[in-house]
PDB file of C-alpha atoms and ligand atoms in Angstrom:
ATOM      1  CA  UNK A  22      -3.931  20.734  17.034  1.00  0.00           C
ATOM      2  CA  UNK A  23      -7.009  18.731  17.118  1.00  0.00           C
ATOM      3  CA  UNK A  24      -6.769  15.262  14.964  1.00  0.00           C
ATOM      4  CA  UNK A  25      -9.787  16.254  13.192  1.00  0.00           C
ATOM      5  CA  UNK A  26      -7.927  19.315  11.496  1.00  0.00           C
ATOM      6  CA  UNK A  27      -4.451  17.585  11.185  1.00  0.00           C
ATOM      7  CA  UNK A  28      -6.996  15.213   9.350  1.00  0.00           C
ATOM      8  CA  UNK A  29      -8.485  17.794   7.007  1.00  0.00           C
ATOM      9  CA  UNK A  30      -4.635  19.338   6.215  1.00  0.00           C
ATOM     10  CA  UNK A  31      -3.827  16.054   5.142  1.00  0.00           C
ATOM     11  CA  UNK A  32      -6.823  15.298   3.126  1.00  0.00           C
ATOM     12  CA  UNK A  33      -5.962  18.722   1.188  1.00  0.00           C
ATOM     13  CA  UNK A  34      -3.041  17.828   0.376  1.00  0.00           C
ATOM     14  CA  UNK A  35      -3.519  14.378  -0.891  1.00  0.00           C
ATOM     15  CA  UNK A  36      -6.011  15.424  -3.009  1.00  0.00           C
ATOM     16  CA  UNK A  37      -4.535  18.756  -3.927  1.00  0.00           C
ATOM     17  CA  UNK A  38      -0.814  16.707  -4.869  1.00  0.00           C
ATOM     18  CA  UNK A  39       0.800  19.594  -3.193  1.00  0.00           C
ATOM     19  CA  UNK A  40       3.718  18.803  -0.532  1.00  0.00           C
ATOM     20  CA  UNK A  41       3.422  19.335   3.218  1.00  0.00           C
ATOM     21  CA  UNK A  42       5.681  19.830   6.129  1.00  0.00           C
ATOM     22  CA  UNK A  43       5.890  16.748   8.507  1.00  0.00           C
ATOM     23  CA  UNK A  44       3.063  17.050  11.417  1.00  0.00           C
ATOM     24  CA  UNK A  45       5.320  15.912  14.041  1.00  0.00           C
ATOM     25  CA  UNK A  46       7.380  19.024  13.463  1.00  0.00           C
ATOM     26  CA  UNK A  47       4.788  21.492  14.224  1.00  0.00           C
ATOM     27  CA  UNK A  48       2.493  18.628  16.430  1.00  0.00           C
ATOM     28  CA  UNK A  49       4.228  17.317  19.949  1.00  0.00           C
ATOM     29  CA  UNK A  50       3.171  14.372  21.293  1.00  0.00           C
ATOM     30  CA  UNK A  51       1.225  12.258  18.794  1.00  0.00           C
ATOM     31  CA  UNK A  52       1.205   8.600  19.090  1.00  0.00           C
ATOM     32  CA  UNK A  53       1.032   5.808  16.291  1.00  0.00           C
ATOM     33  CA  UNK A  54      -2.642   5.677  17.766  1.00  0.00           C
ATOM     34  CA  UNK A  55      -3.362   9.049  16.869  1.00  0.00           C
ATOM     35  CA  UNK A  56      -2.039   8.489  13.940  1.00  0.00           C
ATOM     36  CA  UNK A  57      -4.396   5.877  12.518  1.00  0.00           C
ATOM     37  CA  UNK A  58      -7.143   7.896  14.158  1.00  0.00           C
ATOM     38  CA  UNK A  59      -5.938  10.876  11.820  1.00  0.00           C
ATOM     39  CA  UNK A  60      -5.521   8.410   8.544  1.00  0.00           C
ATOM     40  CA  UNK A  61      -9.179   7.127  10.068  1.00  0.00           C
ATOM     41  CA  UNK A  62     -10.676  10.715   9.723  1.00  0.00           C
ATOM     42  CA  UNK A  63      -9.224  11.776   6.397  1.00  0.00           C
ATOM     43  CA  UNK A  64     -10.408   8.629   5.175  1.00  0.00           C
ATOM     44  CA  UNK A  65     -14.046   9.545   6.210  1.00  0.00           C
ATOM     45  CA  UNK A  66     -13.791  12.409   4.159  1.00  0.00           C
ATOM     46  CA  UNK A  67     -13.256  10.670   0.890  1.00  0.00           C
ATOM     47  CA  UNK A  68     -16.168   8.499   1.685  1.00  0.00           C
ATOM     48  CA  UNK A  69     -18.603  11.634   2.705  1.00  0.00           C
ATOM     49  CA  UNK A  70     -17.299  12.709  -0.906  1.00  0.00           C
ATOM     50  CA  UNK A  71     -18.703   9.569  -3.026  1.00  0.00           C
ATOM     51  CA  UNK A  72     -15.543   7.173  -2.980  1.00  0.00           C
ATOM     52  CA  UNK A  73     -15.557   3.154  -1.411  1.00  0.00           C
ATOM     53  CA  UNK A  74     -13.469   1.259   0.366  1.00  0.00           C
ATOM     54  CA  UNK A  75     -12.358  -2.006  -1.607  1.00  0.00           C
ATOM     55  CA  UNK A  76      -9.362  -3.026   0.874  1.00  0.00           C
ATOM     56  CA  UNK A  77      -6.207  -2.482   2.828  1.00  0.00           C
ATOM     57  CA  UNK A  78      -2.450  -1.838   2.223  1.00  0.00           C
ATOM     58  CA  UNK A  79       0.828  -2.977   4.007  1.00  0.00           C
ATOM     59  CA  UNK A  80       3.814  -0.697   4.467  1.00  0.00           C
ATOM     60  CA  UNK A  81       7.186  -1.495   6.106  1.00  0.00           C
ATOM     61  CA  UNK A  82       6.840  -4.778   5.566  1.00  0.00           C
ATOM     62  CA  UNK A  83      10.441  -5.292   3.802  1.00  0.00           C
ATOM     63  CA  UNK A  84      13.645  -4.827   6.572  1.00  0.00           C
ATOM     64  CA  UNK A  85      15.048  -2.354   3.981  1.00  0.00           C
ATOM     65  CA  UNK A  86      12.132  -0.295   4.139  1.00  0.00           C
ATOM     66  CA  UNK A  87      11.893  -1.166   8.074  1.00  0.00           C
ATOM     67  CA  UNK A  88      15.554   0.097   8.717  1.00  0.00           C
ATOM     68  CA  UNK A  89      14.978   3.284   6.345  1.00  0.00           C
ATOM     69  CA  UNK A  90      12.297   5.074   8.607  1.00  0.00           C
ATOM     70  CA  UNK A  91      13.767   3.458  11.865  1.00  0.00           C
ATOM     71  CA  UNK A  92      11.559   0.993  12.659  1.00  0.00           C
ATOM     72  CA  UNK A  93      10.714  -2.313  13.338  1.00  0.00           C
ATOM     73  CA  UNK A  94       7.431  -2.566  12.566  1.00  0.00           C
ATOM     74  CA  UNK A  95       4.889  -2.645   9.177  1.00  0.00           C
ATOM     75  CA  UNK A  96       1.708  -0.412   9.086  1.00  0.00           C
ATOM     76  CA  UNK A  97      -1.065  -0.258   7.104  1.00  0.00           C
ATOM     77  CA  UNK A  98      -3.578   1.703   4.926  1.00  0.00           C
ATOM     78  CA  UNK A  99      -6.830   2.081   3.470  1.00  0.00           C
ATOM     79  CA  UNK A 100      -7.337   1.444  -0.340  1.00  0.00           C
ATOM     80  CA  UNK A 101     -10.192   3.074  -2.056  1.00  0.00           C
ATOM     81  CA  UNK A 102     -11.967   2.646  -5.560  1.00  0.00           C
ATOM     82  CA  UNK A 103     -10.355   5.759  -6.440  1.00  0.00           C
ATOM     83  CA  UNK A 104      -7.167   4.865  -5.926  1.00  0.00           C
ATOM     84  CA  UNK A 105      -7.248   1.380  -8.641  1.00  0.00           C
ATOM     85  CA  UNK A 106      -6.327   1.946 -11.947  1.00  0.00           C
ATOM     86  CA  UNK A 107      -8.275  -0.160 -14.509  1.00  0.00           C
ATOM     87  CA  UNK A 108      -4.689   0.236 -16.577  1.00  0.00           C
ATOM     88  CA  UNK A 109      -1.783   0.171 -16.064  1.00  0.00           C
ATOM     89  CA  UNK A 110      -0.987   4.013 -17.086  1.00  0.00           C
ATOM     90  CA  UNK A 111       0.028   6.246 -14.732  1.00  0.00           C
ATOM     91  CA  UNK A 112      -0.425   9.971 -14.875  1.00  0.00           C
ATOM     92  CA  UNK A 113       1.697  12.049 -13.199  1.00  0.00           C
ATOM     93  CA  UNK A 114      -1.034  14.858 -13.206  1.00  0.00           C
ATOM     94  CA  UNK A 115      -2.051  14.675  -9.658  1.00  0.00           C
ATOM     95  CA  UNK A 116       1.091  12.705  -7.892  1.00  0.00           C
ATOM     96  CA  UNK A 117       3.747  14.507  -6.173  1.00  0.00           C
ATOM     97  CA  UNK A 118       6.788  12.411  -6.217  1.00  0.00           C
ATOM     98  CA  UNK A 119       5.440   9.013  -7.311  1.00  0.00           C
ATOM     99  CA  UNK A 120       7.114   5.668  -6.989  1.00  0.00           C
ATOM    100  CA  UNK A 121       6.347   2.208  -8.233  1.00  0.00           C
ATOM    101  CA  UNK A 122       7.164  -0.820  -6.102  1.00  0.00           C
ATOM    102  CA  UNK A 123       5.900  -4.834  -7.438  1.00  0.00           C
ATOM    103  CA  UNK A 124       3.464  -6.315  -4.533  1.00  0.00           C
ATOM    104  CA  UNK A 125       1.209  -9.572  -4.415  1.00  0.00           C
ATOM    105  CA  UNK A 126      -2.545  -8.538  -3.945  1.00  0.00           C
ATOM    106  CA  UNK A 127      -4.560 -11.040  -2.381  1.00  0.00           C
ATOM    107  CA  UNK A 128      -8.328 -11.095  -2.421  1.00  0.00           C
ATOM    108  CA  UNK A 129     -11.038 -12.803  -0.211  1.00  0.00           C
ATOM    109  CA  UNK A 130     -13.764 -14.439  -0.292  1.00  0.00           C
ATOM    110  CA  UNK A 131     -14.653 -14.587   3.615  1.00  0.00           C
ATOM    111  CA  UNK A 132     -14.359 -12.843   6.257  1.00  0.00           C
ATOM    112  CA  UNK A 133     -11.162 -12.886   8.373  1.00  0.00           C
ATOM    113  CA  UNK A 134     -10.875 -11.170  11.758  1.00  0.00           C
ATOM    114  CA  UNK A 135      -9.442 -11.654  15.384  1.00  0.00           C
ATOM    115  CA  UNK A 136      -5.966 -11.662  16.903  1.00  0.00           C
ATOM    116  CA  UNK A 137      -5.409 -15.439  16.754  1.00  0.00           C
ATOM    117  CA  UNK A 138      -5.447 -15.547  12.936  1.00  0.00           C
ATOM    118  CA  UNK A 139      -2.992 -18.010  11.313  1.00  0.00           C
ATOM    119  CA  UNK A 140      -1.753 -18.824   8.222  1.00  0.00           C
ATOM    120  CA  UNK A 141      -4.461 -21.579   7.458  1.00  0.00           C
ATOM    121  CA  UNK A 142      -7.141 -19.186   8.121  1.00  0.00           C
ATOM    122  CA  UNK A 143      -6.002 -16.864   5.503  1.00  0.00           C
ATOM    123  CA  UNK A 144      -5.506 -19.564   2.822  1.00  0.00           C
ATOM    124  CA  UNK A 145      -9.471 -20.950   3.658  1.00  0.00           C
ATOM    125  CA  UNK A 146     -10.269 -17.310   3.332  1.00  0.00           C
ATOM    126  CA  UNK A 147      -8.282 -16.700  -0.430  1.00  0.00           C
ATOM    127  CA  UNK A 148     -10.045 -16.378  -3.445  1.00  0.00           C
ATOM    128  CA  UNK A 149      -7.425 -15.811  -5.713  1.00  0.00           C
ATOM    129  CA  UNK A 150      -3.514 -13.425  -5.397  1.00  0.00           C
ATOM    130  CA  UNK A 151      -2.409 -11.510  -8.400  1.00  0.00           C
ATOM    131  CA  UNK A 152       0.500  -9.861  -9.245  1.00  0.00           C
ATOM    132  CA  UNK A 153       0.081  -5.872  -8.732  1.00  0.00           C
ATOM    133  CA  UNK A 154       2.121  -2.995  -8.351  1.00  0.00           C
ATOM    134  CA  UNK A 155       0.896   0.044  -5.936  1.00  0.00           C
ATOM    135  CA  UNK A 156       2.141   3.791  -7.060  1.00  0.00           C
ATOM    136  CA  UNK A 157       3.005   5.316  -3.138  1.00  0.00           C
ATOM    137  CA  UNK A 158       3.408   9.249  -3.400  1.00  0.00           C
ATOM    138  CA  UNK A 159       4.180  10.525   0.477  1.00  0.00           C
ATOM    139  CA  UNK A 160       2.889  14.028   0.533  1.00  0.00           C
ATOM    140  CA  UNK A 161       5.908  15.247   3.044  1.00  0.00           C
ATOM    141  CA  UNK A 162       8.701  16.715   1.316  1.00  0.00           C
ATOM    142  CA  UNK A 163      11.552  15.005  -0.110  1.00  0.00           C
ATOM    143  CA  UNK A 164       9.565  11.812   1.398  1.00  0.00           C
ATOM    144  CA  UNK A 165      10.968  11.940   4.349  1.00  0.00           C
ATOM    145  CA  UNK A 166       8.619  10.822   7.205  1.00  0.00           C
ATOM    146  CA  UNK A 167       8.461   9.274  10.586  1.00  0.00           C
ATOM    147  CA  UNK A 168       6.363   6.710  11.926  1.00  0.00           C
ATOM    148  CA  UNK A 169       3.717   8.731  12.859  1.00  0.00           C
ATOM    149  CA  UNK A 170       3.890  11.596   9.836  1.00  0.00           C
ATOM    150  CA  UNK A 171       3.257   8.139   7.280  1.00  0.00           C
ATOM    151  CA  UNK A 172       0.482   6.574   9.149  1.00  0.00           C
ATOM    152  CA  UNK A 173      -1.391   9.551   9.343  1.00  0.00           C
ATOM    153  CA  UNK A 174      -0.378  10.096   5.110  1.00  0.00           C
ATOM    154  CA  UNK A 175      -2.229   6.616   5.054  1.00  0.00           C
ATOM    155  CA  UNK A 176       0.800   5.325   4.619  1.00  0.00           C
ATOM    156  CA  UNK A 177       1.764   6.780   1.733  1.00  0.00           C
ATOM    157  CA  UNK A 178      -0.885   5.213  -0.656  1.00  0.00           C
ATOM    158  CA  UNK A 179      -1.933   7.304  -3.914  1.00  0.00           C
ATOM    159  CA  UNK A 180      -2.758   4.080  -6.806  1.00  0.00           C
ATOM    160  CA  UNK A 181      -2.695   0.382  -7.471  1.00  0.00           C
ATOM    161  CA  UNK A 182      -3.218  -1.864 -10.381  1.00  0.00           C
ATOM    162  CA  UNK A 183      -3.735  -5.371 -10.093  1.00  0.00           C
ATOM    163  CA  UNK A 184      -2.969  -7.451 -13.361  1.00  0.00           C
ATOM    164  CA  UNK A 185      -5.681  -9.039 -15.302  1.00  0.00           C
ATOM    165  CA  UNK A 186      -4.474 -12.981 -14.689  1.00  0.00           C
ATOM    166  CA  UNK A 187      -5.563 -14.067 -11.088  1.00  0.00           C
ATOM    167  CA  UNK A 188      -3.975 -17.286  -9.696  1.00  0.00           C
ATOM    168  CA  UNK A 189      -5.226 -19.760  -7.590  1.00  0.00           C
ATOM    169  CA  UNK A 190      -2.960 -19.421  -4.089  1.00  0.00           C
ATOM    170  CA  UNK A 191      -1.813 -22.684  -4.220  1.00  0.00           C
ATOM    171  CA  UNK A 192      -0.603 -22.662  -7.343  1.00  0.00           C
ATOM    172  CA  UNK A 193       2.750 -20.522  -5.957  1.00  0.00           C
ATOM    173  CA  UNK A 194       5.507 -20.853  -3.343  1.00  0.00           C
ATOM    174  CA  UNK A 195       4.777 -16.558  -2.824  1.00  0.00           C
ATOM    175  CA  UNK A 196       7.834 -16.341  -1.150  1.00  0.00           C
ATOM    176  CA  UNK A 197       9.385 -17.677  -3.506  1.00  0.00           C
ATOM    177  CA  UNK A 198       8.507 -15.691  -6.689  1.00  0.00           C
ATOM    178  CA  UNK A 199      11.289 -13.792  -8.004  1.00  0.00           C
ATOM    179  CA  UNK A 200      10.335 -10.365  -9.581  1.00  0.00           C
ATOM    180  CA  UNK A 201      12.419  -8.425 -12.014  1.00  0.00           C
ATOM    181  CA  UNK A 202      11.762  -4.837 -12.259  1.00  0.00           C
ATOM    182  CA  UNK A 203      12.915  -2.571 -15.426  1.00  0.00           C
ATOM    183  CA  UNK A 204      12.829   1.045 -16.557  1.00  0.00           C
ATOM    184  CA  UNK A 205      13.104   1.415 -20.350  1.00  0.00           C
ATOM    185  CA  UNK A 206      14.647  -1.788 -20.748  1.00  0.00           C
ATOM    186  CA  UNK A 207      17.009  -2.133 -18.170  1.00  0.00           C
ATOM    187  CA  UNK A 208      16.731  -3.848 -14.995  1.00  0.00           C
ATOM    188  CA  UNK A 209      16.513  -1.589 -12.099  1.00  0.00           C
ATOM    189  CA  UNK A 210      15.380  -3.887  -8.938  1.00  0.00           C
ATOM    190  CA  UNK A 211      14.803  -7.400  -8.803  1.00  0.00           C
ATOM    191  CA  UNK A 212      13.699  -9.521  -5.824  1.00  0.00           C
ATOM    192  CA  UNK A 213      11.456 -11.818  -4.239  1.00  0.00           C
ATOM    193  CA  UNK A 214       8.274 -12.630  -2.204  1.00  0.00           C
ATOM    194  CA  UNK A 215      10.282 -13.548   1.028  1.00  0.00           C
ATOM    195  CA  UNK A 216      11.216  -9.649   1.097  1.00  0.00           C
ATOM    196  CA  UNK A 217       7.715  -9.287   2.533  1.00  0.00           C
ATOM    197  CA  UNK A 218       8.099 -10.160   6.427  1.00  0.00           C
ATOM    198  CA  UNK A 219       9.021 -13.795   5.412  1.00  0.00           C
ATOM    199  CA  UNK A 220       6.130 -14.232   3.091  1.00  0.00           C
ATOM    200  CA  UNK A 221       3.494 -12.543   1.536  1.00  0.00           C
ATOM    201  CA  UNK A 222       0.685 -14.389   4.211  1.00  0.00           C
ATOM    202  CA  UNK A 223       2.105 -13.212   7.176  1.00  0.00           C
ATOM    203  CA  UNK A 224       1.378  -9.453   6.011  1.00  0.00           C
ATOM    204  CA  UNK A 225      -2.151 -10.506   5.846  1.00  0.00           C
ATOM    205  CA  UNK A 226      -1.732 -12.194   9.216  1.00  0.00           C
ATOM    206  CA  UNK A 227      -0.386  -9.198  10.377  1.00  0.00           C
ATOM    207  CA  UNK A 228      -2.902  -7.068   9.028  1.00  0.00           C
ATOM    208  CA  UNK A 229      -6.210  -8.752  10.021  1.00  0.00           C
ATOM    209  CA  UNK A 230      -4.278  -8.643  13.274  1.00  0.00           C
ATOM    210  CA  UNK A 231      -3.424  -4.596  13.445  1.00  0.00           C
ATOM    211  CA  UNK A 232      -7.602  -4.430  12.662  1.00  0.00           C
ATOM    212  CA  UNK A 233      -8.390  -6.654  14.907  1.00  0.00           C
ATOM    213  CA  UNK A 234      -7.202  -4.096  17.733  1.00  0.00           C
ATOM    214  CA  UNK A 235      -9.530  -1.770  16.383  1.00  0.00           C
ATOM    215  CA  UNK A 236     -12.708  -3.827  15.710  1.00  0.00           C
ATOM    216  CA  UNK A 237     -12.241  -4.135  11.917  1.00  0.00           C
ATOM    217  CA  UNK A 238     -11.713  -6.838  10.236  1.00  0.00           C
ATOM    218  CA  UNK A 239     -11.286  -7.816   6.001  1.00  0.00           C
ATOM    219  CA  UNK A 240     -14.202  -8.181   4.447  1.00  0.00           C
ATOM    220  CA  UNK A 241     -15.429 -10.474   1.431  1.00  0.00           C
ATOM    221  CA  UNK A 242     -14.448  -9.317  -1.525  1.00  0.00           C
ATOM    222  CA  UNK A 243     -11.984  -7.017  -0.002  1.00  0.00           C
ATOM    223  CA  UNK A 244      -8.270  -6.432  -1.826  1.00  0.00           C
ATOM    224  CA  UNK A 245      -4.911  -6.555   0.398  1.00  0.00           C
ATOM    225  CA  UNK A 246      -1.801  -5.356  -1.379  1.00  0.00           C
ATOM    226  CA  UNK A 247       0.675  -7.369   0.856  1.00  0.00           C
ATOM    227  CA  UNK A 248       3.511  -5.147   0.931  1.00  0.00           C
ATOM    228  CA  UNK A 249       6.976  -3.802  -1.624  1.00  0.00           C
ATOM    229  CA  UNK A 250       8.625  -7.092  -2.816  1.00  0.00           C
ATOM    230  CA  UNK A 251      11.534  -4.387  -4.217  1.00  0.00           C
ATOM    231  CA  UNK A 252      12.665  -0.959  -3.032  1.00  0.00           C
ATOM    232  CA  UNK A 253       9.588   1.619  -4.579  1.00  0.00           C
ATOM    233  CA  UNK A 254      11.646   3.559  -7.474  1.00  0.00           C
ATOM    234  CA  UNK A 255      10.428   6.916  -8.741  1.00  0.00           C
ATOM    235  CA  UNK A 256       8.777   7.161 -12.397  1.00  0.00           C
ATOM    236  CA  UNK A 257       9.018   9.995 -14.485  1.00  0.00           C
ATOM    237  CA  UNK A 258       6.975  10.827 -18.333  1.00  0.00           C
ATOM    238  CA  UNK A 259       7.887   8.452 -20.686  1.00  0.00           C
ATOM    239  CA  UNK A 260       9.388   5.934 -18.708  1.00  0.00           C
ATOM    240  CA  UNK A 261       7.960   2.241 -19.407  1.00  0.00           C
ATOM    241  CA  UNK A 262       8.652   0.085 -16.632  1.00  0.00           C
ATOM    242  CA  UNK A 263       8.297  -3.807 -17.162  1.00  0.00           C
ATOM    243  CA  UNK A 264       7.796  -6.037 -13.357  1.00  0.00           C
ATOM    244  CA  UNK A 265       8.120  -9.596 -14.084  1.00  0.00           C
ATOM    245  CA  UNK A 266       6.557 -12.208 -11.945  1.00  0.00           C
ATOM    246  CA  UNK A 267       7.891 -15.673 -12.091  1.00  0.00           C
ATOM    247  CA  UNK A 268       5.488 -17.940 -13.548  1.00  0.00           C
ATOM    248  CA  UNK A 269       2.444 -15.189 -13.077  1.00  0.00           C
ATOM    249  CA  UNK A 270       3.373 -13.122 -15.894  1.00  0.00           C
ATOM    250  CA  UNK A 271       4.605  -9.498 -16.817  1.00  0.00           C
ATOM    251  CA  UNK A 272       2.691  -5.978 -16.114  1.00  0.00           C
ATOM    252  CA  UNK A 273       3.474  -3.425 -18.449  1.00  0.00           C
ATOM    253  CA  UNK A 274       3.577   0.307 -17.096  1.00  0.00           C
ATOM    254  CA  UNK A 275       3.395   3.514 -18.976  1.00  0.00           C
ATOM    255  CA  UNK A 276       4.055   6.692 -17.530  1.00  0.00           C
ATOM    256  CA  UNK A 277       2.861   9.941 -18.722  1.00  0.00           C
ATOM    257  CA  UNK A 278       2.491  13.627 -17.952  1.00  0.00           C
TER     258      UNK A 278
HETATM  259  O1  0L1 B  89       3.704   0.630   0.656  1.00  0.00           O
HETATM  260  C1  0L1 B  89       4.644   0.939   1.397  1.00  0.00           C
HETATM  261  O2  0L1 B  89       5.468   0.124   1.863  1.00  0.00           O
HETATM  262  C2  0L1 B  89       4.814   2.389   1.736  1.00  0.00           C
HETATM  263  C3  0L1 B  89       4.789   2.580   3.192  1.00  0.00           C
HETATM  264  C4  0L1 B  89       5.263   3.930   3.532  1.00  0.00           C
HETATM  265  C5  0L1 B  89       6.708   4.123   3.347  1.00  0.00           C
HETATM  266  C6  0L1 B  89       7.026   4.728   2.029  1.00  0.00           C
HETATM  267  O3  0L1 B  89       6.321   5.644   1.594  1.00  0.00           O
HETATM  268  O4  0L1 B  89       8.021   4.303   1.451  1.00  0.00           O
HETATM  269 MG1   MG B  90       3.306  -0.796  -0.960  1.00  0.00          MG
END
């Protein structure tokens, strides 16, 4: 099937919340490449329909998430305006089979782009990281994926928040925060920035350097959610799920029908 309408399925389904078969079941052959072409083209179609890109996402960037889909390797995905909630409320009208993992946002105030990129070019380029937490919501069933099925699902993206408070980003060891998750009161996943490939900067290392390849880069004033500092756990009405942030505060999250 041509990428194009693998890229319009998709689309329909992310914005319908209904579930889909994997593509690699009924699509032989399709590379990671295609993959990002297909996340590329659905992508386009949100933007024909009014929305903005604002950033980028990292996925797979934890070994536990790594070793779940068999790889060894993070990805990434677009974030659009849509996708931000000014609250943190979640509805579940419009998710599938949502889950809430803690990240680190980071956002820029220069450009950053080429394969050589370092860790001191990403700090000259940081306005400010905040403590966030991204809903993901895989349209495949039962969230089961490969490689190639989540890239395409632009990697598995559906909302974000980012808390109010913004820190400077020298103000925090990142990989050392320690984050506390709870639903309804008790703790359910606790962890800490080092879960994401080491530290939090090397996603964004690794991400200007996945755009690079394509001729992208991040852009001022762009967000970067830097990757699941816990395992993502699912949310259901009612539930009130507290993330604590070691020194950068608490987000509060209420989930409704
Ligand atoms: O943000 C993420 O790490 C999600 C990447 C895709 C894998 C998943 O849906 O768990
Ligand atoms: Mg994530």
């Amino acid at each position: 099937m041509a990428l194009q309408l693998i890229a319009e399925e998709i689309y329909r389904h992310q914005t319908a919340a209904e579930e889909l078969e994997k593509i690699t079941l009924r699509n032989d052959g399709l590379t990671v490449e295609d993959a990002y072409e297909i996340q590329q083209l659905s992508i386009q179609k949100y933007i024909a329909n009014g929305d903005r890109l604002i950033g980028w996402k990292m996925g797979l960037t934890s070994k536990a998430k790594q070793l779940s889909v068999g790889v060894d390797e993070a990805i990434y995905g677009h974030l659009l305006k849509s996708m931000e909630l000014e609250n943190p409320e979640v509805s579940l009208n419009g998710l599938i089979h949502p889950r809430v993992e803690p990240e680190i946002a980071f956002v820029f105030n220069k450009r950053l782009e080429g394969e050589d990129i370092s860790p001191r070019d990403v700090w000259l380029a940081t306005e400010c990281v905040i403590p966030a937490f991204e809903i993901i919501d895989s349209r495949y069933k039962n969230f089961s994926f490969t490689l190639v099925d989540v890239i395409a699902d632009n990697a598995s993206s559906a909302q974000f928040y980012l808390a109010d408070q913004a820190y400077s980003p020298y103000q925090f060891q990142l990989d050392q925060v320690g984050v506390v998750m709870k639903r309804n009161g008790e703790v359910s996943q606790t962890g800490a920035g080092a879960a994401v490939l080491g530290h939090p900067v090397r996603s964004i290392v690794e991400q200007v350097r996945m755009l690079s390849k394509i001729g992208k880069a991040i852009e001022p004033g762009m967000v970067v959610l830097t990757g699941g500092i816990t395992e993502a756990i699912y949310i259901h009405d009612g539930d009130r799920i507290s993330i604590e942030f070691e020194g950068m505060g608490e987000i509060e999250l209420t989930v409704r029908a």
